[in-house]
Short mmCIF file of C-alpha atoms and ligand atoms in Angstrom, two decimals:
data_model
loop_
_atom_site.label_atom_id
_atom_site.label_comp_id
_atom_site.label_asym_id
_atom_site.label_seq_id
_atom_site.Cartn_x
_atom_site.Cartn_y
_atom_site.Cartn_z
CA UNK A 1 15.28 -14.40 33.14
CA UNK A 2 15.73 -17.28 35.57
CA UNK A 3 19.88 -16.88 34.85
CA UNK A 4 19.69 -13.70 36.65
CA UNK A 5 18.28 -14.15 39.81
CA UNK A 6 16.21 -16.60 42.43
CA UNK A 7 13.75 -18.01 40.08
CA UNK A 8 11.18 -18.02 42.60
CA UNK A 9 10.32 -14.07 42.26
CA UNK A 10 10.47 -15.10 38.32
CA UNK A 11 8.19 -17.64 38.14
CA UNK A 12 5.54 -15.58 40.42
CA UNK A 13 6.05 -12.60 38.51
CA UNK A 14 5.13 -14.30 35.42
CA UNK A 15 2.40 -16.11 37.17
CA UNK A 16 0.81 -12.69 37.16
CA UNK A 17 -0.65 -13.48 40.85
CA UNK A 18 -0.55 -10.88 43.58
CA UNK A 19 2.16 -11.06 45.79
CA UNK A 20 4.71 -8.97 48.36
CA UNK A 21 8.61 -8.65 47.47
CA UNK A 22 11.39 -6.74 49.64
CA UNK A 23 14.26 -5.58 48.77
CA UNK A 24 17.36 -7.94 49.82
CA UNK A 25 19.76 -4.79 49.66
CA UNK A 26 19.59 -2.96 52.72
CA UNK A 27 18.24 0.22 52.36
CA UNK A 28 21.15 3.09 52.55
CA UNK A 29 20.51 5.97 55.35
CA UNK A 30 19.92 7.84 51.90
CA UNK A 31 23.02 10.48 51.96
CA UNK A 32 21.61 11.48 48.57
CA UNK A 33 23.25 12.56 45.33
CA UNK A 34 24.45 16.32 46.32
CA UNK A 35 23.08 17.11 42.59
CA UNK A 36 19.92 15.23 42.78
CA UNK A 37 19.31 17.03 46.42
CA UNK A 38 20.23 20.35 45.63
CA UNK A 39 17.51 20.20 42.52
CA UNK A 40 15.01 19.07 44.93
CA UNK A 41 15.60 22.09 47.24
CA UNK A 42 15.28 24.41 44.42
CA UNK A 43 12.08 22.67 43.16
CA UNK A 44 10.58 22.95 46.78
CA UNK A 45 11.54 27.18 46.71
CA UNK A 46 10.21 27.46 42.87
CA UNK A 47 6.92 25.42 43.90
CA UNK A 48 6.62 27.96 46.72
CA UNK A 49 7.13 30.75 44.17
CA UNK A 50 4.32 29.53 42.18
CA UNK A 51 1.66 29.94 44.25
CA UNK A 52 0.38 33.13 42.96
CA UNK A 53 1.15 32.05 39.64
CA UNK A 54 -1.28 29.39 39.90
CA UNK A 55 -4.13 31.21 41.44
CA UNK A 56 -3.97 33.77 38.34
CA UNK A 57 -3.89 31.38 35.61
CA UNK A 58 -6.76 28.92 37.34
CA UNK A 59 -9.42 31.07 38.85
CA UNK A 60 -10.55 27.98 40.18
CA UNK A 61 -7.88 28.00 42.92
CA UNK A 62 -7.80 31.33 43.58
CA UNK A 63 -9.28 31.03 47.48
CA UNK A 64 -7.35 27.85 47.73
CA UNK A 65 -4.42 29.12 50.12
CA UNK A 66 -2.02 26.51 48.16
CA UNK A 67 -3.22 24.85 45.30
CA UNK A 68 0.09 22.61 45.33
CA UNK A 69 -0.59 20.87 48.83
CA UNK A 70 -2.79 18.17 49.29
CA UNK A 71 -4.38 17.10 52.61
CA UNK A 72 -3.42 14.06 55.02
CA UNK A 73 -6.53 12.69 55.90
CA UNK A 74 -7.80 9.96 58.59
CA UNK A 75 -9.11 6.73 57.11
CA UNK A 76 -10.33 4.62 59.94
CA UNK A 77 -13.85 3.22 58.91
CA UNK A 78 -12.07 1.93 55.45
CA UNK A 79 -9.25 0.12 57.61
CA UNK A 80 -11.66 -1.49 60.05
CA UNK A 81 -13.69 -2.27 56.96
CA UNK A 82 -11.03 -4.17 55.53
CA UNK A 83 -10.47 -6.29 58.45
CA UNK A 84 -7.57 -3.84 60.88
CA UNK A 85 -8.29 -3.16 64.29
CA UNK A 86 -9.66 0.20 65.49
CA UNK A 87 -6.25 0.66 67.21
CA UNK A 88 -4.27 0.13 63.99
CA UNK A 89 -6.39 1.56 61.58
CA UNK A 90 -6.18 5.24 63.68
CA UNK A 91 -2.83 4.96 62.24
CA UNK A 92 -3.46 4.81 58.93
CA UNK A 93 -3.90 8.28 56.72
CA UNK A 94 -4.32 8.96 53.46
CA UNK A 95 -2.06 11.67 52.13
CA UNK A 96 -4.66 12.43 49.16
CA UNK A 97 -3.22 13.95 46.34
CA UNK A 98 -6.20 12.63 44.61
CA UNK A 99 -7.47 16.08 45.24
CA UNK A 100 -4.71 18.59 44.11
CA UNK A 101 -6.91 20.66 42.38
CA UNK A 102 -6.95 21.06 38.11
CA UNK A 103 -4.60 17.88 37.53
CA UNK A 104 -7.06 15.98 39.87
CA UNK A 105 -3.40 13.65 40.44
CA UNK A 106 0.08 13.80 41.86
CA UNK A 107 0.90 14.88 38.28
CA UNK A 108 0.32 18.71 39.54
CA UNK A 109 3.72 18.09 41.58
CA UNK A 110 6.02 16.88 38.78
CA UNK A 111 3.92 17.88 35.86
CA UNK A 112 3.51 21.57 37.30
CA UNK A 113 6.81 21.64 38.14
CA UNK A 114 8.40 20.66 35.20
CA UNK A 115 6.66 23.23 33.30
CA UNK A 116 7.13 25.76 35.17
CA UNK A 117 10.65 25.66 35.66
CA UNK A 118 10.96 25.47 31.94
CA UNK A 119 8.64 28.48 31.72
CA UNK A 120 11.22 30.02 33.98
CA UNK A 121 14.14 29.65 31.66
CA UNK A 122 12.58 30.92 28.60
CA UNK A 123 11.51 34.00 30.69
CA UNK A 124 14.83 34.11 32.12
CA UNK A 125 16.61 34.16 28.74
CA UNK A 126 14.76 36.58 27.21
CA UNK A 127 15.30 39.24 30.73
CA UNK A 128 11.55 39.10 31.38
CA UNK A 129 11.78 37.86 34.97
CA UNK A 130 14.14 38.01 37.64
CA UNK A 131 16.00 35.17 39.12
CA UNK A 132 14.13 33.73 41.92
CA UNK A 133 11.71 36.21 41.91
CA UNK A 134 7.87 35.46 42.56
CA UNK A 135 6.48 33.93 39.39
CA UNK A 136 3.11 35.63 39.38
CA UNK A 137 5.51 37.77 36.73
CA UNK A 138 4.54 35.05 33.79
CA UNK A 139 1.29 36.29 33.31
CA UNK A 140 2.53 39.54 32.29
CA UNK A 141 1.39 40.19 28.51
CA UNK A 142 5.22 39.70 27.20
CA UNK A 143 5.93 36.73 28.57
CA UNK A 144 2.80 35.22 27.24
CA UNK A 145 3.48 36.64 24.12
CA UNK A 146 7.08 34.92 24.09
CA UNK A 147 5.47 31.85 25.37
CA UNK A 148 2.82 31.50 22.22
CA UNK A 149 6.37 30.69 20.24
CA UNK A 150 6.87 27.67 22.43
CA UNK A 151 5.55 24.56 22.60
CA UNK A 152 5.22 21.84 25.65
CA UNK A 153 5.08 17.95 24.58
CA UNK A 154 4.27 14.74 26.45
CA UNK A 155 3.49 11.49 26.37
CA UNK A 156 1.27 9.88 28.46
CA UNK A 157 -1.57 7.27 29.51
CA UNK A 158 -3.66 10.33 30.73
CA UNK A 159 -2.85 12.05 34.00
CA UNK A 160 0.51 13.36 32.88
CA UNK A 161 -0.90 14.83 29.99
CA UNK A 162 -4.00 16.33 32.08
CA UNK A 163 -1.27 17.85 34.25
CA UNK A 164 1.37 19.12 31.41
CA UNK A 165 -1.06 19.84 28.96
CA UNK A 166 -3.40 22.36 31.51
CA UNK A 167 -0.61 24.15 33.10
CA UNK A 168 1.41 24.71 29.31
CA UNK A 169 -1.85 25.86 28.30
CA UNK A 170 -2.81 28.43 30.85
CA UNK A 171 0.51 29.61 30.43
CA UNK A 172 0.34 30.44 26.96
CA UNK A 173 1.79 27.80 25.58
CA UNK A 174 1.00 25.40 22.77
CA UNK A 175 0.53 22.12 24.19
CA UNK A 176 0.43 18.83 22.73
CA UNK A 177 -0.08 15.56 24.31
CA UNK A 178 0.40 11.85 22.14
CA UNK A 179 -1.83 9.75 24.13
CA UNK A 180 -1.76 5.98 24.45
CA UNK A 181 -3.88 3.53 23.89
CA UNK A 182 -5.04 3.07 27.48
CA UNK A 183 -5.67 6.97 27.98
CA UNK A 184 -9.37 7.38 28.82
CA UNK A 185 -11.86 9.37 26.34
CA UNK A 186 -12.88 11.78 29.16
CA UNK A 187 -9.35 12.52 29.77
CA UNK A 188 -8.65 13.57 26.20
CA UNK A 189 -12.20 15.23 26.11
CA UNK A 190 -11.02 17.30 28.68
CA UNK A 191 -8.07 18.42 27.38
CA UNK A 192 -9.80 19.22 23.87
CA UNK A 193 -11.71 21.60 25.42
CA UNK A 194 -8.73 23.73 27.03
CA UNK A 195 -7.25 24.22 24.20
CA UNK A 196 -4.87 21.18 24.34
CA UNK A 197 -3.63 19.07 20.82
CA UNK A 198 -4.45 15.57 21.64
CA UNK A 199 -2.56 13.02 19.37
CA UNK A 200 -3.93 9.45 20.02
CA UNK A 201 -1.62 6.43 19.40
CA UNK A 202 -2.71 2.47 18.87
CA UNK A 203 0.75 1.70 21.13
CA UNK A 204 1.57 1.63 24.85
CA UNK A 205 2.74 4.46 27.20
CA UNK A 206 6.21 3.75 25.83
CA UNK A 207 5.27 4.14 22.20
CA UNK A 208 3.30 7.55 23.07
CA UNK A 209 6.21 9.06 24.57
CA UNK A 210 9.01 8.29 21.65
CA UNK A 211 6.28 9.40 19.37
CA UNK A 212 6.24 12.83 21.52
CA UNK A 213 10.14 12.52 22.04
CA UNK A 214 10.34 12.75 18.03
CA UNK A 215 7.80 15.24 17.50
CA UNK A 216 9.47 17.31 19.62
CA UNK A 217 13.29 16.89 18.54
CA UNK A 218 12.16 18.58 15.27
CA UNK A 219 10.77 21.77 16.70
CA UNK A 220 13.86 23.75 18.03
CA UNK A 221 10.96 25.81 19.89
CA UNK A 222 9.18 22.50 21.63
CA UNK A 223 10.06 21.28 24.78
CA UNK A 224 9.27 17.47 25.21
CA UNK A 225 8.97 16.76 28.89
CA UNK A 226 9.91 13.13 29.43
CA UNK A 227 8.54 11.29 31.49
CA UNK A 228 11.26 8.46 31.31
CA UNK A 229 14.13 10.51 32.00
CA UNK A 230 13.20 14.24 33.35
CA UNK A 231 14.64 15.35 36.68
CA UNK A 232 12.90 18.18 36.85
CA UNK A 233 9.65 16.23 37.25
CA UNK A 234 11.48 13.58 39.93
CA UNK A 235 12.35 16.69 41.97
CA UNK A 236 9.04 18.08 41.94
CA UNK A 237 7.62 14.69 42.92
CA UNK A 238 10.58 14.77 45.74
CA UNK A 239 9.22 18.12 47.20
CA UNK A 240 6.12 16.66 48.34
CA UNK A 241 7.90 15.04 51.12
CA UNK A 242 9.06 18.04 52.88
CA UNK A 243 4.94 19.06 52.76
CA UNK A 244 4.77 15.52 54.85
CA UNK A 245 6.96 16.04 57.20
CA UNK A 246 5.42 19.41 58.36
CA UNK A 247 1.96 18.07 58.23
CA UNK A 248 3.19 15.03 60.23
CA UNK A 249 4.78 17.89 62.41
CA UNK A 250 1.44 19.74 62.69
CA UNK A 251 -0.56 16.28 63.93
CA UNK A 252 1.83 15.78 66.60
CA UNK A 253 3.62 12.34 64.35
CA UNK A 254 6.84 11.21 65.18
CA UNK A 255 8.92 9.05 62.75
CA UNK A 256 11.56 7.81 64.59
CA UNK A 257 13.40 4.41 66.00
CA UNK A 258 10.34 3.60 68.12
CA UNK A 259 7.33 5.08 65.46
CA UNK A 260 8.71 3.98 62.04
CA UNK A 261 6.66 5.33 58.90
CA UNK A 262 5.19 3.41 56.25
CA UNK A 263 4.28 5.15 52.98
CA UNK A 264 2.65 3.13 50.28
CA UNK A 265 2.97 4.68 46.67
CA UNK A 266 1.33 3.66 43.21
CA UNK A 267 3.89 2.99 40.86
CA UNK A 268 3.97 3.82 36.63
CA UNK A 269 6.92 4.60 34.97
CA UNK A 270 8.93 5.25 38.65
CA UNK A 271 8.92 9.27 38.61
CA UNK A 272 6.57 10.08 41.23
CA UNK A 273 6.70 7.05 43.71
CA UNK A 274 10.32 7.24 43.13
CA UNK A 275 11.02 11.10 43.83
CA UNK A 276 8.39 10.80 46.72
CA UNK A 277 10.65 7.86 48.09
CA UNK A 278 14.09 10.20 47.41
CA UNK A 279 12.67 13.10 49.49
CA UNK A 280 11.31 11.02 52.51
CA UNK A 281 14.40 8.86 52.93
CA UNK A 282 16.49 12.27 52.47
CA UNK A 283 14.32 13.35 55.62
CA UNK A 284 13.76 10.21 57.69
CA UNK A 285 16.29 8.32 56.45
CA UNK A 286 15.94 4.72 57.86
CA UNK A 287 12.63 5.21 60.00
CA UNK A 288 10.53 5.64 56.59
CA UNK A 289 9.89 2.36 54.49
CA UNK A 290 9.00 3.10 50.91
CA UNK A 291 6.69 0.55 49.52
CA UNK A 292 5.25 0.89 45.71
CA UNK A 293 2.13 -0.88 44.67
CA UNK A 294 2.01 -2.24 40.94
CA UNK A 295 -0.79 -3.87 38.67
CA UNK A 296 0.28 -8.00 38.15
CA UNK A 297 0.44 -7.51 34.47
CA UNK A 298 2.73 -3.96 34.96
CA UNK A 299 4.92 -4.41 37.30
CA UNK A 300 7.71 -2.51 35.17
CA UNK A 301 9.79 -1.54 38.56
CA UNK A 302 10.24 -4.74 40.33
CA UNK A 303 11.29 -6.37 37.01
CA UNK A 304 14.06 -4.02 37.07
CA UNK A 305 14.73 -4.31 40.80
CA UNK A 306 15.01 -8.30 40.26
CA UNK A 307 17.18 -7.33 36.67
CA UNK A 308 19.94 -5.18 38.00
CA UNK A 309 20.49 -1.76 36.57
CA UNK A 310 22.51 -2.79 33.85
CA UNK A 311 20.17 -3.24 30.98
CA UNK A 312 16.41 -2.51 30.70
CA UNK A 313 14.09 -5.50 30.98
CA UNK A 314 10.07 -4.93 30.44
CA UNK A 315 7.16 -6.87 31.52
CA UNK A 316 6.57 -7.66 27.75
CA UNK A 317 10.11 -9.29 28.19
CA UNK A 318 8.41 -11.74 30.88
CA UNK A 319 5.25 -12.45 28.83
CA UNK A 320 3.28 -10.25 30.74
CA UNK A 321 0.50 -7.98 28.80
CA UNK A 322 0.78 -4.75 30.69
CA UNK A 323 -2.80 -4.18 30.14
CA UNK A 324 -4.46 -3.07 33.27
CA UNK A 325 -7.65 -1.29 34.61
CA UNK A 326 -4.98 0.92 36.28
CA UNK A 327 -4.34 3.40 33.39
CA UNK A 328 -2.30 5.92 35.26
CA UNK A 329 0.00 2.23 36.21
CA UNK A 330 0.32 0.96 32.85
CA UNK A 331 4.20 1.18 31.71
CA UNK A 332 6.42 -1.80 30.92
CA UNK A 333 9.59 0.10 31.43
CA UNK A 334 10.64 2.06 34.36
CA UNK A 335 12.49 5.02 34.20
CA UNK A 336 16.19 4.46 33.85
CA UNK A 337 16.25 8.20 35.86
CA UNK A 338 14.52 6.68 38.99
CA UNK A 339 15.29 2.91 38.89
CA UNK A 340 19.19 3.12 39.61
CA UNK A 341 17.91 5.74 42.69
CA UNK A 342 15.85 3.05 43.82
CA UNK A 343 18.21 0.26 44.49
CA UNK A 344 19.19 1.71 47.69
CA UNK A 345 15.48 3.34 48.59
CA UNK A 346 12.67 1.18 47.81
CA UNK A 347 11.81 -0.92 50.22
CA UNK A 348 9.20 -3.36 49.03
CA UNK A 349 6.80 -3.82 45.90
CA UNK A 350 3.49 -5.32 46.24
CA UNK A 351 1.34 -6.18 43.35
CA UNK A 352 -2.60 -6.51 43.05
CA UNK A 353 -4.54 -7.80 40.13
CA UNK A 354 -7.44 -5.42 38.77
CA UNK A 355 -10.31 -7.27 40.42
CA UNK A 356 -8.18 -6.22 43.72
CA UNK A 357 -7.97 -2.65 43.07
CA UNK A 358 -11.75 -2.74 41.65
CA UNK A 359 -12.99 -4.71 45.28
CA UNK A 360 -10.44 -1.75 47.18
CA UNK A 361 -12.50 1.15 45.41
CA UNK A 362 -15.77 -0.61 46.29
CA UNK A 363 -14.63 -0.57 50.14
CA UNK A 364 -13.56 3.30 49.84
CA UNK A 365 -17.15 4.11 48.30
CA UNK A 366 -18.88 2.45 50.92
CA UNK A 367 -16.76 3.21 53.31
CA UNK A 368 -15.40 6.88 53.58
CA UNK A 369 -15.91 7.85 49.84
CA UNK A 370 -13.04 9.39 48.79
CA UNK A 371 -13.21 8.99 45.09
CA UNK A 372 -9.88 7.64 43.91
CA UNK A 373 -9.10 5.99 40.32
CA UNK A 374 -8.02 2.09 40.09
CA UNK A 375 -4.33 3.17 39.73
CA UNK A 376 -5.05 4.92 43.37
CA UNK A 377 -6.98 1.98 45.08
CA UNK A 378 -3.63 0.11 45.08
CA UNK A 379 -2.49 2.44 47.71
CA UNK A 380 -4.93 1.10 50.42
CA UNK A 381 -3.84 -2.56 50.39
CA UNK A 382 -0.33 -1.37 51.77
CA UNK A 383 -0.44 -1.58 55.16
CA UNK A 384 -2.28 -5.34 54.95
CA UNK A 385 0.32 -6.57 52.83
CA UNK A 386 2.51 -6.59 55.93
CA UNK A 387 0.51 -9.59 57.52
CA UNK A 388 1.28 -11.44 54.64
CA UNK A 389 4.09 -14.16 55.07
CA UNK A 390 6.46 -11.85 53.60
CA UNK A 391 5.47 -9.06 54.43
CA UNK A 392 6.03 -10.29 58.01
CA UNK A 393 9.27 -11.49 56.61
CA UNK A 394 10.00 -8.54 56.04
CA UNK A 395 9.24 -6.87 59.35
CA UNK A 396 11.04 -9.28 60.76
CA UNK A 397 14.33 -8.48 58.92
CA UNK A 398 13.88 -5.50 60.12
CA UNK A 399 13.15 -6.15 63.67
CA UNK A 400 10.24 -4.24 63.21
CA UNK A 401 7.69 -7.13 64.50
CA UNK A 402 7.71 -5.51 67.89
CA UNK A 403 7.53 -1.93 66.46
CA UNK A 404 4.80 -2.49 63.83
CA UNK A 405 2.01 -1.44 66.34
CA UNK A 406 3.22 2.31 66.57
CA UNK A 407 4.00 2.76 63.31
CA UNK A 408 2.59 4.96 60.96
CA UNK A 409 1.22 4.43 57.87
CA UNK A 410 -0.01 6.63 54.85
CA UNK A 411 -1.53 5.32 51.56
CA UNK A 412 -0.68 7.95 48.61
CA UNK A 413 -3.64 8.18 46.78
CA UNK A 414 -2.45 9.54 43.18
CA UNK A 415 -5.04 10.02 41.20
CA UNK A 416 -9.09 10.37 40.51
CA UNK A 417 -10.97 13.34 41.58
CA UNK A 418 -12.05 14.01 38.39
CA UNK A 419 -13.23 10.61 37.52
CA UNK A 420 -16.80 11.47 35.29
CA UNK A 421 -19.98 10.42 37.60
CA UNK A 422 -20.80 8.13 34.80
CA UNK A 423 -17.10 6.51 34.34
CA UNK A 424 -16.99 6.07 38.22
CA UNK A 425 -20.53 4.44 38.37
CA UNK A 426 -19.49 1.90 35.18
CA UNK A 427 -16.43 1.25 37.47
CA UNK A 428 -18.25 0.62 41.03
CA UNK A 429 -20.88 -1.40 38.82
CA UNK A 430 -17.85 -3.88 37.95
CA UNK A 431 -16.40 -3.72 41.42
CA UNK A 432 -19.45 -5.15 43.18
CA UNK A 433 -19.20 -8.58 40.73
CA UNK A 434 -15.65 -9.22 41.83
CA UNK A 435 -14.69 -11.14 44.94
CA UNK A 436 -14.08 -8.82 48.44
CA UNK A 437 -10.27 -8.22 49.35
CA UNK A 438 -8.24 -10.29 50.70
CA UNK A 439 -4.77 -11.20 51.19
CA UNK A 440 -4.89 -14.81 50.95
CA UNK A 441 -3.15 -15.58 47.68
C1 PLP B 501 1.21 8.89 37.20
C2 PLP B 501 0.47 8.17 38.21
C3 PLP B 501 1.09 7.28 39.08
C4 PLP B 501 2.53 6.88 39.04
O1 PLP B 501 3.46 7.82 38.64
P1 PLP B 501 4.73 7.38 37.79
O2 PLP B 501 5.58 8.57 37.78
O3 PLP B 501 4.24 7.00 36.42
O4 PLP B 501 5.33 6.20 38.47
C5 PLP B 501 0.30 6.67 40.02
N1 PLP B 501 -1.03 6.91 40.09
C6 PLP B 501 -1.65 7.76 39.28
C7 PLP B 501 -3.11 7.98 39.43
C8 PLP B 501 -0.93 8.42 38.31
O5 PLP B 501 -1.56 9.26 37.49
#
């Protein structure tokens, strides 16, 4: 690939080291795509639609006053644990969607939405709903009865098939989910038991969802929900920034010239991190700096960042393995959807090898205790990155150096409330044997 561009970023990529990268195009003051943004508005009103939906199907939620919003929490003992002043680390937050309840990930944005709105159009076609009406109406005995017809399929390395494969379930519809190779036991376990088809495949995420893509193309009564190229999951991902803003609102948080934000994202496929990044730069425009996190042998977005937009490259085309601890991170091909959105919105890419992300859960369990997954962990290493010698590079480029000390920054934490006590303890049991975080590499 060294034809293409500087063949320093090359060489480190395939190095598989950990590392900090910005993007040399500056970042647009994100006039979005009028198409793109007028999706993500109606995603934001059918999410709000929902609510009662959800807290009919999942008696779990049912006192939960929004089941689709997740909390933005204060971190400080982890920051000062990893070495940040008590100054700094007071503004640092987790926004932990972690939690969202029955997904237990970010998937219950995109995943939930997707489903939903497809659930929408099947009731809508058959005059069982009303246009934007509230869509506590699905659970009415018809519907479901239409719905058992129907079937919802995915492919996934385990969250996005927790997510899809729950939600199409409670609904009443069949659900199947072609798992990869790296999707967990519990995860499949757990979808078993609600009534979920789990097909397991020796391949990669990739391989999992063409599998699912072909299943699905021969069922004229099976919606495939792809991951690699759905916008009605990258909206639903989008609307969670709008759910920022207000809580940012609500803590008294500016984001402005003076208080820039920083929001660091995992990063799989592109979908999430990417529609995340769409709706805050649609908001804050230039003030907010979008910074994904990938695992050294995945990092499937910033080889497409560094390739241009006009073919797809992989990490397998680099010689890297894409095998990772960080199961919810493991793709070797972003989104073709998200990545062309991206040139002009992501800001940065970091990457962290797994003993990183294992030492990063270790400081979170003895530290605050939130209870993330690996994939998540790579969130909290975000704002240290920017000490690094590009990261300050990239501060400086910016002429942010001066501004860096009232900014804001929130780690996203994707994914893991629903880690098995035993899986997390086999985890935390590896994590103390690897070396404490750092960012001298
Ligand atoms: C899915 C997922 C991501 C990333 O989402 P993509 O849409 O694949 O980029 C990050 N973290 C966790 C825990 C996830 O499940």
């Amino acid at each position: 690939m060294g034809d293409i561009l500087d063949d320093g970023a090359w060489s480190w990529l395939r190095s598989a080291k950990a590392g900090f990268w910005f993007n040399p195009a500056l970042p647009c003051d994100a006039a979005g795509d009028p198409m793109v943004d007028s999706a993500v508005e109606e995603a934001e009103a059918r999410l709000r639609r929902s609510i009662g939906l959800l807290g009919k199907v999942f008696p779990s939620v049912v006192n939960t006053d929004n089941p689709l919003r997740s909390a933005l929490l204060p971190v400080s003992p982890m920051m000062e644990r990893l070495g940040q002043s008590s100054e700094f680390a007071a503004r640092c937050w987790v926004k932990a969607d972690h939690r969202l309840p029955i997904a237990g990930s970010v998937k219950a944005r995109g995943g939930f939405h997707e489903v939903i709105a497809f659930a929408e159009r099947v009731a809508l076609a058959h005059g069982l709903v009303e246009a934007n009406g509230d869509l506590l109406s699905l659970v009415k005995p018809e519907v479901k009865e239409l719905f058992s017809r129907y079937s919802v399929v995915v492919g996934s390395t385990g969250n996005l098939g927790m997510g899809i494969g729950l939600i199409s379930a409670a609904l009443g519809f069949r659900a199947t989910v072609h798992m990869s190779h790296d999707a967990k036991a519990w995860k499949k376990q757990r979808l078993r038991d609600n009534g979920v088809e789990v097909v397991e495949h020796g391949g990669d995420y990739a391989e999992a969802v063409a599998k699912g893509r072909t299943a699905s193309e021969a069922d004229a009564f099976s919606h495939f929900v792809d991951d690699e190229r759905s916008l009605d999951l990258f909206v639903g991902y989008a609307a969670a920034a709008s759910e920022l803003a207000v809580q940012l609102r609500e803590c008294a948080i500016p984001v402005d010239h003076d208080q820039p934000l920083f929001v660091y994202i995992p990063c799989g496929v592109g979908g999430a991190p990417g529609g995340i990044a769409y709706g805050l730069k649609r908001i804050f425009g230039q003030h907010v700096h979008c910074i994904f996190a990938e695992p050294v042998q995945s990092p499937c977005m910033l080889v497409q960042m560094l390739s241009g937009m006009d073919r797809c490259v992989s990490v397998y085309d680099i010689g890297l393995t894409n095998r990772t601890e960080a199961d919810g991170l493991a793709v070797a091909q972003a989104s073709m959807l998200v990545a062309p959105l991206m040139v002009e919105r992501l800001d940065a890419i970091y990457t962290l090898t797994d003993d990183q992300l294992l030492s990063l859960l270790l400081v979170d369990h003895e530290t605050i205790g939130l209870g993330v997954e690996p994939s998540s962990a790579s969130a909290f290493a975000g704002p240290l990155m920017l000490s690094t010698e590009p990261g300050k590079a990239y501060l400086a480029k910016h002429g942010l150096t001066d501004r860096v000390g009232q900014a804001t920054h929130i780690m996203w934490t994707t994914g893991g409330s629903l880690i098995p006590a035993t899986e997390r303890a086999a985890l935390l049991e590896r994590a103390i044997q690897v070396a404490p975080f750092t960012t001298d590499f």
